[in-house]
mmCIF file of C-alpha atoms in Angstrom:
data_model
loop_
_atom_site.group_PDB
_atom_site.id
_atom_site.type_symbol
_atom_site.label_atom_id
_atom_site.label_comp_id
_atom_site.label_asym_id
_atom_site.label_seq_id
_atom_site.Cartn_x
_atom_site.Cartn_y
_atom_site.Cartn_z
ATOM 1 C CA MET A 175 103.890 110.992 117.205
ATOM 2 C CA PRO A 176 105.862 107.929 116.844
ATOM 3 C CA THR A 177 108.857 108.213 114.468
ATOM 4 C CA SER A 178 107.143 105.207 112.445
ATOM 5 C CA LEU A 179 103.939 106.826 111.854
ATOM 6 C CA ARG A 180 105.220 110.850 111.012
ATOM 7 C CA LEU A 181 103.924 111.339 107.805
ATOM 8 C CA LEU A 182 104.326 114.899 106.134
ATOM 9 C CA LYS A 183 101.439 116.835 103.739
ATOM 10 C CA HIS A 184 104.245 117.590 101.391
ATOM 11 C CA ASP A 185 105.824 114.210 100.918
ATOM 12 C CA LEU A 186 102.561 111.665 100.462
ATOM 13 C CA VAL A 187 103.116 109.880 96.879
ATOM 14 C CA CYS A 188 106.624 111.830 95.937
ATOM 15 C CA ALA A 189 108.600 110.073 98.007
ATOM 16 C CA SER A 190 107.661 106.373 97.457
ATOM 17 C CA GLN A 191 107.986 106.532 93.819
ATOM 18 C CA HIS A 192 108.811 102.901 92.119
ATOM 19 C CA GLY A 193 112.481 102.284 93.318
ATOM 20 C CA ALA A 194 112.628 103.876 96.708
ATOM 21 C CA GLN A 195 113.491 101.698 99.646
ATOM 22 C CA LEU A 196 110.396 102.177 101.342
ATOM 23 C CA LEU A 197 108.191 100.957 98.481
ATOM 24 C CA ARG A 198 110.044 97.481 97.983
ATOM 25 C CA ALA A 199 110.629 96.935 102.015
ATOM 26 C CA GLN A 200 108.049 94.571 104.098
ATOM 27 C CA ALA A 201 106.445 96.910 106.294
ATOM 28 C CA THR A 202 105.181 96.213 109.749
ATOM 29 C CA ALA A 203 102.038 95.204 111.814
ATOM 30 C CA PHE A 204 99.736 98.152 113.711
ATOM 31 C CA THR A 205 99.350 97.197 117.456
ATOM 32 C CA PRO A 206 95.404 97.779 118.603
ATOM 33 C CA GLU A 207 97.107 101.079 120.468
ATOM 34 C CA GLU A 208 98.936 102.519 117.337
ATOM 35 C CA ILE A 209 95.063 101.978 115.799
ATOM 36 C CA LYS A 210 93.722 104.192 117.625
ATOM 37 C CA SER A 211 95.987 106.320 118.311
ATOM 38 C CA PRO A 212 96.053 110.247 117.263
ATOM 39 C CA ALA A 213 98.774 109.995 114.955
ATOM 40 C CA THR A 214 96.906 106.832 113.272
ATOM 41 C CA ALA A 215 93.618 109.497 113.041
ATOM 42 C CA ASP A 216 96.061 111.953 111.306
ATOM 43 C CA LEU A 217 97.754 109.440 109.287
ATOM 44 C CA LEU A 218 94.272 108.094 107.781
ATOM 45 C CA SER A 219 92.848 111.503 107.260
ATOM 46 C CA GLN A 220 96.166 112.281 104.828
ATOM 47 C CA MET A 221 95.290 109.414 103.127
ATOM 48 C CA LYS A 222 91.708 109.730 102.333
ATOM 49 C CA THR A 223 92.894 113.464 101.374
ATOM 50 C CA MET A 224 95.365 112.609 99.127
ATOM 51 C CA MET A 225 93.371 109.322 97.761
ATOM 52 C CA ARG A 226 90.479 112.055 96.782
ATOM 53 C CA GLU A 227 92.388 114.544 95.516
ATOM 54 C CA THR A 228 94.450 112.034 92.779
ATOM 55 C CA GLY A 229 91.180 110.080 92.197
ATOM 56 C CA GLY A 230 92.449 106.551 93.411
ATOM 57 C CA VAL A 231 90.537 103.696 95.059
ATOM 58 C CA GLY A 232 92.647 102.613 96.879
ATOM 59 C CA LEU A 233 96.335 103.228 98.658
ATOM 60 C CA ALA A 234 98.397 101.500 100.889
ATOM 61 C CA ALA A 235 100.439 103.267 103.940
ATOM 62 C CA PRO A 236 104.266 102.612 102.574
ATOM 63 C CA GLN A 237 103.011 104.561 99.733
ATOM 64 C CA VAL A 238 102.880 107.982 101.689
ATOM 65 C CA GLY A 239 106.073 106.878 104.130
ATOM 66 C CA VAL A 240 104.875 105.176 106.098
ATOM 67 C CA SER A 241 105.677 101.454 106.315
ATOM 68 C CA LYS A 242 103.074 100.197 108.336
ATOM 69 C CA ARG A 243 100.203 97.105 107.411
ATOM 70 C CA LEU A 244 97.509 99.211 105.903
ATOM 71 C CA PHE A 245 95.782 100.084 102.996
ATOM 72 C CA VAL A 246 92.212 102.287 102.730
ATOM 73 C CA ALA A 247 89.642 102.015 99.803
ATOM 74 C CA GLU A 248 86.891 103.642 98.732
ATOM 75 C CA VAL A 249 84.752 103.534 95.762
ATOM 76 C CA GLU A 250 81.758 105.854 94.277
ATOM 77 C CA GLY A 251 79.242 103.728 92.815
ATOM 78 C CA ASP A 252 78.886 105.279 89.409
ATOM 79 C CA SER A 253 79.745 101.804 87.717
ATOM 80 C CA ALA A 254 79.811 99.733 90.456
ATOM 81 C CA PRO A 255 79.265 99.344 93.781
ATOM 82 C CA ALA A 256 79.865 101.942 96.133
ATOM 83 C CA LEU A 257 82.145 100.809 98.956
ATOM 84 C CA PRO A 258 82.401 103.332 101.517
ATOM 85 C CA PHE A 259 85.870 104.803 103.209
ATOM 86 C CA THR A 260 87.273 101.647 104.768
ATOM 87 C CA CYS A 261 90.939 101.103 106.417
ATOM 88 C CA PHE A 262 92.390 97.951 106.357
ATOM 89 C CA PHE A 263 94.918 97.535 109.322
ATOM 90 C CA ASN A 264 96.923 94.044 109.102
ATOM 91 C CA PRO A 265 94.911 92.883 106.036
ATOM 92 C CA ARG A 266 95.398 89.052 105.429
ATOM 93 C CA ILE A 267 93.941 88.213 102.368
ATOM 94 C CA ALA A 268 92.633 84.074 101.421
ATOM 95 C CA VAL A 269 91.893 82.918 97.751
ATOM 96 C CA LEU A 270 88.277 81.258 98.170
ATOM 97 C CA PRO A 271 88.765 78.458 95.479
ATOM 98 C CA GLY A 272 85.862 77.316 93.906
ATOM 99 C CA ARG A 273 83.850 80.417 93.318
ATOM 100 C CA HIS A 274 83.120 82.312 90.326
ATOM 101 C CA PRO A 275 84.805 84.055 88.889
ATOM 102 C CA ALA A 276 87.984 81.709 89.350
ATOM 103 C CA GLU A 277 90.359 84.776 87.330
ATOM 104 C CA ASN A 278 90.521 88.396 87.143
ATOM 105 C CA THR A 279 92.297 90.239 84.654
ATOM 106 C CA SER A 280 92.139 93.937 84.286
ATOM 107 C CA TRP A 281 94.545 97.060 83.376
ATOM 108 C CA GLU A 282 95.717 98.116 86.816
ATOM 109 C CA GLN A 283 97.863 100.873 87.477
ATOM 110 C CA CYS A 284 99.346 102.897 90.165
ATOM 111 C CA LEU A 285 99.366 106.294 92.047
ATOM 112 C CA SER A 286 103.248 105.319 92.385
ATOM 113 C CA LEU A 287 103.779 104.729 89.295
ATOM 114 C CA PRO A 288 102.485 107.349 87.067
ATOM 115 C CA GLY A 289 101.581 106.963 83.199
ATOM 116 C CA ILE A 290 101.677 103.393 82.708
ATOM 117 C CA ALA A 291 99.338 100.822 82.954
ATOM 118 C CA GLY A 292 99.752 96.701 83.218
ATOM 119 C CA LEU A 293 97.022 93.614 82.175
ATOM 120 C CA VAL A 294 97.361 91.725 85.467
ATOM 121 C CA THR A 295 95.673 87.970 86.206
ATOM 122 C CA ARG A 296 95.027 87.821 89.571
ATOM 123 C CA PRO A 297 92.562 85.321 91.750
ATOM 124 C CA GLY A 298 88.566 86.255 91.119
ATOM 125 C CA VAL A 299 87.363 85.922 94.424
ATOM 126 C CA VAL A 300 89.126 86.351 98.065
ATOM 127 C CA GLN A 301 88.387 87.230 101.675
ATOM 128 C CA VAL A 302 89.807 89.694 103.055
ATOM 129 C CA HIS A 303 90.196 89.631 107.078
ATOM 130 C CA PHE A 304 91.648 92.711 108.918
ATOM 131 C CA LEU A 305 91.390 95.370 111.477
ATOM 132 C CA ASP A 306 89.053 98.278 111.322
ATOM 133 C CA GLU A 307 89.861 102.110 112.467
ATOM 134 C CA ARG A 308 89.021 101.181 116.003
ATOM 135 C CA ALA A 309 90.878 97.862 116.178
ATOM 136 C CA ARG A 310 87.858 96.064 115.503
ATOM 137 C CA ALA A 311 87.934 92.202 113.564
ATOM 138 C CA ARG A 312 86.350 92.685 110.180
ATOM 139 C CA ALA A 313 86.003 90.325 106.842
ATOM 140 C CA LEU A 314 85.061 91.051 103.727
ATOM 141 C CA VAL A 315 84.523 89.305 100.504
ATOM 142 C CA ALA A 316 85.789 90.460 96.737
ATOM 143 C CA ARG A 317 84.994 89.415 94.142
ATOM 144 C CA GLY A 318 85.891 90.203 90.339
ATOM 145 C CA TRP A 319 87.586 93.997 90.486
ATOM 146 C CA PHE A 320 87.173 94.324 93.627
ATOM 147 C CA ALA A 321 89.249 91.210 94.327
ATOM 148 C CA THR A 322 91.868 93.065 92.082
ATOM 149 C CA LEU A 323 91.799 96.337 94.094
ATOM 150 C CA VAL A 324 92.179 94.540 98.032
ATOM 151 C CA GLN A 325 95.104 92.215 96.385
ATOM 152 C CA HIS A 326 96.792 95.220 94.236
ATOM 153 C CA GLU A 327 96.733 97.831 97.948
ATOM 154 C CA ALA A 328 97.982 94.474 99.785
ATOM 155 C CA ASP A 329 100.821 93.613 97.891
ATOM 156 C CA HIS A 330 102.458 97.200 98.569
ATOM 157 C CA LEU A 331 102.431 95.889 101.918
ATOM 158 C CA ASP A 332 104.995 93.200 100.906
ATOM 159 C CA GLY A 333 107.125 95.518 98.741
ATOM 160 C CA ARG A 334 105.283 94.395 95.185
ATOM 161 C CA VAL A 335 103.956 96.859 92.609
ATOM 162 C CA TYR A 336 101.650 95.236 89.858
ATOM 163 C CA LEU A 337 104.469 95.090 87.623
ATOM 164 C CA HIS A 338 105.523 92.433 89.764
ATOM 165 C CA ARG A 339 102.416 90.508 88.361
ATOM 166 C CA LEU A 340 102.412 90.654 84.447
ATOM 167 C CA ALA A 341 102.572 87.446 82.901
ATOM 168 C CA SER A 342 104.547 88.712 79.871
ATOM 169 C CA PRO A 343 106.894 92.194 79.815
ATOM 170 C CA HIS A 344 104.672 93.176 76.760
ATOM 171 C CA ASP A 345 101.756 93.238 79.021
ATOM 172 C CA TRP A 346 101.814 97.255 79.679
ATOM 173 C CA MET A 347 101.258 100.444 78.101
ATOM 174 C CA TYR A 348 101.225 104.471 78.458
ATOM 175 C CA GLU A 349 98.649 105.761 80.078
ATOM 176 C CA GLU A 350 97.294 107.597 76.588
ATOM 177 C CA GLU A 351 97.707 104.107 75.319
ATOM 178 C CA LEU A 352 95.234 102.712 77.190
ATOM 179 C CA ARG A 353 92.910 105.978 76.656
ATOM 180 C CA ALA A 354 92.656 104.628 73.225
ATOM 181 C CA LEU A 355 91.786 101.098 73.981
ATOM 182 C CA PRO A 356 88.006 100.297 72.542
ATOM 183 C CA ARG A 357 85.516 100.397 75.446
ATOM 184 C CA ASP A 358 85.358 96.371 75.324
ATOM 185 C CA ARG A 359 89.478 95.933 75.908
ATOM 186 C CA LEU A 360 89.291 98.884 78.420
ATOM 187 C CA CYS A 361 86.966 97.661 81.070
ATOM 188 C CA VAL A 362 88.161 94.083 80.899
ATOM 189 C CA GLY A 363 87.650 92.241 84.178
ATOM 190 C CA MET A 364 86.112 95.904 85.275
ATOM 191 C CA SER A 365 82.827 94.046 87.050
ATOM 192 C CA GLY A 366 82.611 92.400 90.801
ATOM 193 C CA ASP A 367 80.939 93.350 94.117
ATOM 194 C CA PHE A 368 81.708 92.631 97.489
ATOM 195 C CA GLU A 369 80.421 91.855 100.408
ATOM 196 C CA PHE A 370 81.575 92.403 104.206
ATOM 197 C CA VAL A 371 80.930 89.053 106.133
ATOM 198 C CA GLU A 372 81.350 87.896 109.898
ATOM 199 C CA ALA A 373 84.703 87.794 111.025
ATOM 200 C CA GLU A 374 86.280 85.238 112.496
#
């Protein structure tokens, strides 16, 4: 297995907490050969397991100790449209101006920042160009909360976490405080949808 893709099962999140150099680094792109390699298949399997076991909806490779441009996402369809497990290799995100909603403000949490949440405003509609697990070109248009999800995960690939996006240093709280919020404040910015579109 190439050193850049080596992943140990015991160092998934705890090795890359906020402040770790890896989480601040600019991740490097995958080649098509790397995407289709057995090492990457193993990485994807471990990321899927980690995300599901922790109850997350997205996870970026730097969060599991691999400084490569990849994130995965999966959303169950209880309160939002269901997004099947999707691999985003070398994602490029473009804001789509003039679309509704122009912005989305929601409470964000992160597996690399346990116990806290932050209120973040991001562009409301974006298009993501990426390669899938077979190195095929794909594209997805995300709106509202789904736009927030892909931007949050893509930030990890550029050495950012959502705390860098807070409009005010006061726009964060502990998870216990978040759970105590009235539903209308807790669920702000939680609507949205997505569609896969033809890749250019």
